Amino acid sequence: MMAVAEAFNKELNSMLESRPPVSRNKMTAITKSAIKSIKHYKHVVMYVEKFIAKCRPEYKLYGLYVIDSIVRQSRHQFGPEKDVFAPRFGKNLAKTFESVMKCPPDLRVKVMKVVHLW
């Protein structure tokens, strides 16, 4: 049953196969894979947090985009009250954000844009 969560992790890490920026199609595929893995949402969140912590600085912004995309899709599909992703991402958000801010200085403006949207 964990296969869907592992498939999500593979999809997420496939971002590293091409240079930034990450395409809209790739972001959509990652988001769909996360939603498909909703029964294992804790693993999905853990994989994204681990990705952001360990990836090279130029990919950290895209990790944040993944969080944003998953939460938006989940809220859209299931409604804000049934969304399981936002509260789970919220648990370690300070630590995740600290890691995201290790991105190149020119990308920090984009990080702040995402944060202001929340």
Short mmCIF file of C-alpha atoms in Angstrom, two decimals, residues 20-92:
data_model
loop_
_atom_site.label_atom_id
_atom_site.label_comp_id
_atom_site.label_asym_id
_atom_site.label_seq_id
_atom_site.Cartn_x
_atom_site.Cartn_y
_atom_site.Cartn_z
CA PRO A 20 15.60 24.79 -12.58
CA PRO A 21 13.10 26.19 -13.31
CA VAL A 22 10.78 23.22 -12.83
CA SER A 23 8.06 22.95 -15.47
CA ARG A 24 4.37 23.43 -14.75
CA ASN A 25 3.76 19.87 -16.04
CA LYS A 26 6.26 18.45 -13.54
CA MET A 27 4.65 20.41 -10.70
CA THR A 28 1.20 19.12 -11.74
CA ALA A 29 2.46 15.52 -11.86
CA ILE A 30 3.98 15.85 -8.38
CA THR A 31 0.78 17.36 -6.98
CA LYS A 32 -1.43 14.66 -8.54
CA SER A 33 0.84 11.99 -7.13
CA ALA A 34 0.61 13.57 -3.65
CA ILE A 35 -3.20 13.70 -3.79
CA LYS A 36 -3.27 10.08 -4.93
CA SER A 37 -1.18 9.24 -1.84
CA ILE A 38 -3.55 11.01 0.58
CA LYS A 39 -3.91 7.92 2.78
CA HIS A 40 -0.17 8.22 3.40
CA TYR A 41 -0.15 12.01 3.71
CA LYS A 42 2.29 11.89 6.65
CA HIS A 43 4.85 10.20 4.41
CA VAL A 44 4.18 12.68 1.59
CA VAL A 45 4.83 15.57 3.96
CA MET A 46 7.95 13.88 5.34
CA TYR A 47 9.29 13.30 1.81
CA VAL A 48 8.76 16.97 0.86
CA GLU A 49 10.36 18.22 4.08
CA LYS A 50 13.32 15.89 3.56
CA PHE A 51 13.61 17.00 -0.08
CA ILE A 52 13.76 20.68 0.96
CA ALA A 53 16.28 19.95 3.72
CA LYS A 54 18.64 17.95 1.51
CA CYS A 55 18.35 19.41 -2.00
CA ARG A 56 20.78 21.93 -3.44
CA PRO A 57 19.92 25.60 -2.74
CA GLU A 58 18.57 26.27 -6.24
CA TYR A 59 15.81 23.63 -5.75
CA LYS A 60 14.57 24.83 -2.34
CA LEU A 61 12.11 27.34 -3.84
CA TYR A 62 10.57 24.54 -5.91
CA GLY A 63 10.14 22.46 -2.77
CA LEU A 64 8.13 25.37 -1.35
CA TYR A 65 6.12 25.51 -4.59
CA VAL A 66 5.34 21.80 -4.12
CA ILE A 67 3.96 22.46 -0.62
CA ASP A 68 1.88 25.35 -1.95
CA SER A 69 0.56 23.30 -4.86
CA ILE A 70 -0.34 20.23 -2.75
CA VAL A 71 -2.16 22.28 -0.11
CA ARG A 72 -4.08 24.34 -2.69
CA GLN A 73 -5.16 21.23 -4.59
CA SER A 74 -6.14 19.40 -1.41
CA ARG A 75 -8.22 22.34 -0.16
CA HIS A 76 -9.82 22.73 -3.57
CA GLN A 77 -10.66 19.03 -3.85
CA PHE A 78 -11.64 18.19 -0.27
CA GLY A 79 -12.45 21.59 1.25
CA PRO A 80 -10.36 23.46 3.83
CA GLU A 81 -11.93 21.56 6.74
CA LYS A 82 -10.97 18.15 5.32
CA ASP A 83 -7.50 19.09 4.08
CA VAL A 84 -4.93 16.92 5.92
CA PHE A 85 -1.83 18.38 4.28
CA ALA A 86 -1.82 21.99 5.59
CA PRO A 87 -1.95 21.06 9.29
CA ARG A 88 0.75 18.43 8.78
CA PHE A 89 3.07 20.79 6.86
CA GLY A 90 2.36 23.35 9.59
CA LYS A 91 3.94 21.16 12.28
CA ASN A 92 7.50 21.71 10.99
#
